Short mmCIF file of C-alpha atoms in Angstrom, two decimals:
data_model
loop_
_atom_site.label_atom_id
_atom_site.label_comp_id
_atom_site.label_asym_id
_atom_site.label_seq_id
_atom_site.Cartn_x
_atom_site.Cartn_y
_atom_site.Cartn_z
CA UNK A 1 175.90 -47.48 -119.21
CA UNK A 2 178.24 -46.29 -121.96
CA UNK A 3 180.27 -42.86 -121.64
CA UNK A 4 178.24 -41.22 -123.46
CA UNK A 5 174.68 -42.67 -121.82
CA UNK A 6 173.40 -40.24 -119.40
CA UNK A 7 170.96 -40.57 -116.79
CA UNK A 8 167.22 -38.57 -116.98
CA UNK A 9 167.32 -35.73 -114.92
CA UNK A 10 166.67 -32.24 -114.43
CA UNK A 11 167.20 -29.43 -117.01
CA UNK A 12 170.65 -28.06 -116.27
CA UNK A 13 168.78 -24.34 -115.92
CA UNK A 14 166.95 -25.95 -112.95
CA UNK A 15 169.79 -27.78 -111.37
CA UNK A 16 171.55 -25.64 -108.94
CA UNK A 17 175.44 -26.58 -108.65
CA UNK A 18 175.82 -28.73 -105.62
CA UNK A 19 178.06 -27.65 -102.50
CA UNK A 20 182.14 -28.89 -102.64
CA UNK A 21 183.04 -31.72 -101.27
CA UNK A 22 186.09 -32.20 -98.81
CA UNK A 23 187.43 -34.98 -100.87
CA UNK A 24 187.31 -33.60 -104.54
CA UNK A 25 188.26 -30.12 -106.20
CA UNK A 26 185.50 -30.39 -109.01
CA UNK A 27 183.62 -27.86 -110.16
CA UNK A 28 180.67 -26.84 -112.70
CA UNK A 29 183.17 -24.06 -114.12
CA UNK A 30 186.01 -26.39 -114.29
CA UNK A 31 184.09 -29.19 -116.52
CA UNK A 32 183.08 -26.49 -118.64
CA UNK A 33 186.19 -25.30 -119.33
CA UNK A 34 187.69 -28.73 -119.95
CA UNK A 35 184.63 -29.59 -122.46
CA UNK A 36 185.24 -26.28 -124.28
CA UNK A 37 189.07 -27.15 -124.71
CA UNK A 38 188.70 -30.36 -125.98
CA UNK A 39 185.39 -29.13 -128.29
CA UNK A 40 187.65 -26.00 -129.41
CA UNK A 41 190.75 -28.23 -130.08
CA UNK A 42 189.53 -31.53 -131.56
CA UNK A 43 185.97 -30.73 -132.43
CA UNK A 44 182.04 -32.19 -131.18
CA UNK A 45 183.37 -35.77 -131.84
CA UNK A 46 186.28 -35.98 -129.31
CA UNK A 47 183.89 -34.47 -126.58
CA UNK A 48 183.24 -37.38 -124.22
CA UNK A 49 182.45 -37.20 -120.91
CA UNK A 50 185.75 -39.82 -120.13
CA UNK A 51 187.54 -37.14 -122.20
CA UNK A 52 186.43 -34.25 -119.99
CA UNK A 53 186.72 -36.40 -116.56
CA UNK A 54 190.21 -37.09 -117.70
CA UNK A 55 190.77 -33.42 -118.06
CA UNK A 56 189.82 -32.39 -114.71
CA UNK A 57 191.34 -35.17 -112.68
CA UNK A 58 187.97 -37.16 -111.74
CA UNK A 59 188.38 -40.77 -110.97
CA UNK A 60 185.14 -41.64 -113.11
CA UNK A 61 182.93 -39.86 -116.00
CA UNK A 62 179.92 -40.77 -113.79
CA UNK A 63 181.58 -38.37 -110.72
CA UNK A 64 180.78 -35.13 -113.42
CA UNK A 65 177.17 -35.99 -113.80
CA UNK A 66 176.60 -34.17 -109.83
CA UNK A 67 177.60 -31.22 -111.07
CA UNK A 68 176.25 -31.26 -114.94
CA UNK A 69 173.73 -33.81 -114.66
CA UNK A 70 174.37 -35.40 -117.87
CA UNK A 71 175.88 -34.98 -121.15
CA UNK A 72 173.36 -32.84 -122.68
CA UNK A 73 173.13 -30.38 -119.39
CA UNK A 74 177.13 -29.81 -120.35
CA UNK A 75 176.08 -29.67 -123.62
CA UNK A 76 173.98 -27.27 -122.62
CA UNK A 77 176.43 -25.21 -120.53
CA UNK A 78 178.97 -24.89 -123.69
CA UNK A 79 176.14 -23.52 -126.07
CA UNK A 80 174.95 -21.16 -123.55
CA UNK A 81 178.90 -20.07 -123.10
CA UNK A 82 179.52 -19.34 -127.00
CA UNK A 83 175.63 -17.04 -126.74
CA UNK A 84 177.42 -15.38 -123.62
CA UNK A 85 180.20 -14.26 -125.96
CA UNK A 86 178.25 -12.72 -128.79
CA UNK A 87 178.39 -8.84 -128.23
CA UNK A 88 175.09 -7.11 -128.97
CA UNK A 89 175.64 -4.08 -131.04
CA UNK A 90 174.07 -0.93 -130.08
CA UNK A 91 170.84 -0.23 -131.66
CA UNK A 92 171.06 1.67 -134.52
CA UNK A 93 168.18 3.79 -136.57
CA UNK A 94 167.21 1.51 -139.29
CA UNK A 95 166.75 -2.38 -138.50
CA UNK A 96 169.24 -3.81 -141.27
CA UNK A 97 172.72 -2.12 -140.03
CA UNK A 98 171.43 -3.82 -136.57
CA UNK A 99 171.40 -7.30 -137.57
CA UNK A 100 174.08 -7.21 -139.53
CA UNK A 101 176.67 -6.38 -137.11
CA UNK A 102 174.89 -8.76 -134.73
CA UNK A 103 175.13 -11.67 -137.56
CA UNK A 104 178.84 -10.45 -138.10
CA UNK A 105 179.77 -10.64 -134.47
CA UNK A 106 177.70 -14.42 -133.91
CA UNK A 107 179.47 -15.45 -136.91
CA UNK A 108 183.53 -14.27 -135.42
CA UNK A 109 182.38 -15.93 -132.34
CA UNK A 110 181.15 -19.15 -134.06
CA UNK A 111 184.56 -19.69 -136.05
CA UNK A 112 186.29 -19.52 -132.47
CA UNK A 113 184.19 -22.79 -131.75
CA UNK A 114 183.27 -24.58 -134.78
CA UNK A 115 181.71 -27.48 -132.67
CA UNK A 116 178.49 -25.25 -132.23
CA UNK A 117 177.23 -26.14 -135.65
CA UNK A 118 177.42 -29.42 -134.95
CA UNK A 119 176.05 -29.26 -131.12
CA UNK A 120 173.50 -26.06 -131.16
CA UNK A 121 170.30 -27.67 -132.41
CA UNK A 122 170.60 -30.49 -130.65
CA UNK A 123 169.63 -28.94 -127.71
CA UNK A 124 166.49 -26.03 -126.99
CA UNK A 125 168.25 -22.77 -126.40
CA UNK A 126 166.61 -22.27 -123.43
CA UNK A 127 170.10 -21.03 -120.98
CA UNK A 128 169.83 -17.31 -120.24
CA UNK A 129 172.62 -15.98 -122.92
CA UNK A 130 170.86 -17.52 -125.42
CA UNK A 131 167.77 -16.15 -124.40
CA UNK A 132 169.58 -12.83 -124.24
CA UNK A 133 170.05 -13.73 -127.82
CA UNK A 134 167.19 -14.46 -129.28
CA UNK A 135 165.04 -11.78 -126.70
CA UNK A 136 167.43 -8.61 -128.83
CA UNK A 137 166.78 -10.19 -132.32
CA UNK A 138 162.93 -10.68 -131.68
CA UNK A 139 162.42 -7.31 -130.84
CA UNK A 140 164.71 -6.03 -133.77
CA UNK A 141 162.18 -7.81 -136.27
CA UNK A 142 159.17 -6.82 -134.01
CA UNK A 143 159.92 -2.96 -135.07
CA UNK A 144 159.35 -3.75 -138.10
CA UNK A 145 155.46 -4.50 -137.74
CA UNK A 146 155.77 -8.53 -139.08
CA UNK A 147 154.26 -11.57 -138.09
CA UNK A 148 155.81 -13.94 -135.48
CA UNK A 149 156.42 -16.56 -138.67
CA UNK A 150 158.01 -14.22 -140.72
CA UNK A 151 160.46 -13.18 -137.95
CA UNK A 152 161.45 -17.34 -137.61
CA UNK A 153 161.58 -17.19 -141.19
CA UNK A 154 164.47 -14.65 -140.98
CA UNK A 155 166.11 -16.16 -137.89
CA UNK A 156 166.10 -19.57 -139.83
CA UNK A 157 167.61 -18.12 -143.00
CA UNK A 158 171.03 -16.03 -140.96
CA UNK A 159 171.29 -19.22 -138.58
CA UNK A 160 171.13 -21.79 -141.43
CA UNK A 161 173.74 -19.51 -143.22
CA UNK A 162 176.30 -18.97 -140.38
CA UNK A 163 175.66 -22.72 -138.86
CA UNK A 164 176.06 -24.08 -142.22
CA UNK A 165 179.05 -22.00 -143.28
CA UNK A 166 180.32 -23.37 -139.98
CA UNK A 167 179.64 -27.25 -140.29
CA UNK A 168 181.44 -26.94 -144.33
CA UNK A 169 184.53 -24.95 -142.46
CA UNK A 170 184.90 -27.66 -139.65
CA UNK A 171 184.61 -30.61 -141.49
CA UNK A 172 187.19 -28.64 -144.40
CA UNK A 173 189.71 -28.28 -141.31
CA UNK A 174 189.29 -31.76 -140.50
CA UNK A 175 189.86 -32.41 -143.44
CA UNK A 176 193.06 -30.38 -143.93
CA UNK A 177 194.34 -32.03 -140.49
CA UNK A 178 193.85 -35.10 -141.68
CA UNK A 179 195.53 -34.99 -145.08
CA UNK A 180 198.24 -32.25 -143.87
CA UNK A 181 197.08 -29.91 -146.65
CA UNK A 182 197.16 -26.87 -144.06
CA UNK A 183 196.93 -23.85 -146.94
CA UNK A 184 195.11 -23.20 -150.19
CA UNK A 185 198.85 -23.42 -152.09
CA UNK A 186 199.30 -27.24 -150.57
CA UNK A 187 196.05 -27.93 -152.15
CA UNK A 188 196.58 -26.45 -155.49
CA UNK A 189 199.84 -28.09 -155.58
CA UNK A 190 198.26 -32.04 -155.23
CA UNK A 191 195.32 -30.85 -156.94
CA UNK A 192 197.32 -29.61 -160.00
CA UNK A 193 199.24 -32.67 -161.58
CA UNK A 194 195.83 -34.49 -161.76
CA UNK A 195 193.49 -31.08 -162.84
CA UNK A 196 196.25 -29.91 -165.45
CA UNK A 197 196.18 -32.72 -168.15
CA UNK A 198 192.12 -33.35 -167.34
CA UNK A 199 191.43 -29.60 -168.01
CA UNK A 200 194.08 -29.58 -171.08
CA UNK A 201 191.93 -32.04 -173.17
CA UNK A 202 189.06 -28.98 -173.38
CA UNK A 203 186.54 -30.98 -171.82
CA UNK A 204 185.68 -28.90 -168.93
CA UNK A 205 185.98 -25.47 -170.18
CA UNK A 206 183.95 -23.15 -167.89
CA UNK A 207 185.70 -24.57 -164.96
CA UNK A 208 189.03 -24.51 -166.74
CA UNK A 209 188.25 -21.27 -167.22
CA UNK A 210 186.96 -20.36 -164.06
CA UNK A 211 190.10 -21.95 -162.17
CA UNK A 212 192.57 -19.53 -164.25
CA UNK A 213 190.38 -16.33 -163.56
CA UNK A 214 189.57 -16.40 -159.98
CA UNK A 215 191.03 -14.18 -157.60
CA UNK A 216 190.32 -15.12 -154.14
CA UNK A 217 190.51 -11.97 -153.04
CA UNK A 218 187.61 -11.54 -150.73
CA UNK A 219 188.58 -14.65 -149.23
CA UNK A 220 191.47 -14.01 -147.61
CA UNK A 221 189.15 -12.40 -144.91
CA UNK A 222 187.27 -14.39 -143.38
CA UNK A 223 184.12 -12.73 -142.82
CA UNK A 224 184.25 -11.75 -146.81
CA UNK A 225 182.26 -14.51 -148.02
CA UNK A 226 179.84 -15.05 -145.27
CA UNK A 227 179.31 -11.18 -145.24
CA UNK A 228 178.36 -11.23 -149.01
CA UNK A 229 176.11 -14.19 -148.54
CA UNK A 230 174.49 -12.40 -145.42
CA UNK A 231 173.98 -9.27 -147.65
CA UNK A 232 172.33 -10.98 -150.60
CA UNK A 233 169.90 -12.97 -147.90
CA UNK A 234 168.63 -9.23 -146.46
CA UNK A 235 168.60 -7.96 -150.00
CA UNK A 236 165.86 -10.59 -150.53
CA UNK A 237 164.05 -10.68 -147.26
CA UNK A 238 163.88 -6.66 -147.50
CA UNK A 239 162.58 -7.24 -151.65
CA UNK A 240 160.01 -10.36 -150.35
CA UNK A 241 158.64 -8.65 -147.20
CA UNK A 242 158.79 -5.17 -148.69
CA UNK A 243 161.07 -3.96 -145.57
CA UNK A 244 162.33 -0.29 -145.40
CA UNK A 245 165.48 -0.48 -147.18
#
């Protein structure tokens, strides 16, 4: 069996945490929190379960799998976690200014652990914060009067936003690691000697064009372009479904 080969078992909602042992210090809460460092820091590829025995001082990776059953019951565990940390916003009067701030809030929780666009559908988000979750949104939508498929419909169009946004931003800051281009001004400046002369010969003129005019501006905060994405998705699911606006 390979470190990352775990045996069948229980759902990790089912499994209770067994007792301490004399001889060891383990616990469920302290494999978490070494997965969730090592996910946080170095993204869904470094997490291993030799990575996270290391962490916690365990002689063996197969020593975690008492307390987390496998892999995928830690994965479990961290996915749960990052639902745990997603506010809900008070209700408000009209449906829209709800699920905004609630998309807002999942999405400044979501850059805090980019691994969760890799690791969240590979697992049913069955854990009770994610439940939580998806219990508040469904009965946002369910004011509203619409079918069950049109409220997946609208749960699969924020989700695929904010996890996409998230899988392009980690693999960017990989990227950035990597090739030790850490700003937008170390970019420009290898990008430049090679764009300058290509653009010159007038063969590219919109993006020439569009490379001198843009401003950036509503990128410098972070939640600027995924909020103006978000905004133009409800503009279209309130136009399609005819929602109160």
């Amino acid at each position: 069996m390979t470190d990352d080969q775990s045996p069948p078992g229980q759902l990790i909602w089912t499994l209770p945490e067994p007792p301490g042992r004399p001889t060891t210090t383990l616990s469920r809460a302290d494999i978490l929190r070494a997965a969730l460092t090592i996910a946080d820091a170095e993204g869904a590829a470094a997490l291993t379960m030799r990575r996270v025995a290391t962490a916690v001082g365990a002689s063996t990776p197969m020593s975690l799998y008492r307390y987390v059953g496998s892999k995928d019951g830690l994965v479990d565990l961290m996915i749960d976690t990052v639902y745990a940390e997603i506010p809900l916003p008070p209700t408000t009067s009209h449906w829209r200014v709800t699920l905004e701030r609630l998309s807002l809030d999942t999405w400044a929780v979501i850059q805090r652990h980019l691994w969760f666009g890799h690791l969240v559908h590979t697992r049913p988000p069955f854990g009770p914060n994610a439940l939580r979750y998806f219990d508040f949104r469904f009965a946002l939508l369910e004011s509203l009067g619409i079918s069950a498929d049109d409220m997946t419909r609208i749960t699969n169009a924020i989700d695929g936003h904010l996890i996409g946004t998230a899988l392009q931003l980690a693999e960017e800051m990989r990227m950035r690691t990597r090739t030790g281009l850490h700003t937008d001004a170390q970019l420009d400046a290898v990008a430049t000697p090679f764009l300058q002369p290509t653009l010159a010969t007038g063969e590219y003129p919109a993006f020439a064009r569009w490379r001198d005019n843009r401003t950036l501006a509503d990128l410098i905060d972070t939640e600027g372009p995924v909020a103006w994405t978000l905004a133009a998705l409800l503009d279209g699911i309130t136009d399609r479904l005819d929602l109160p606006k």
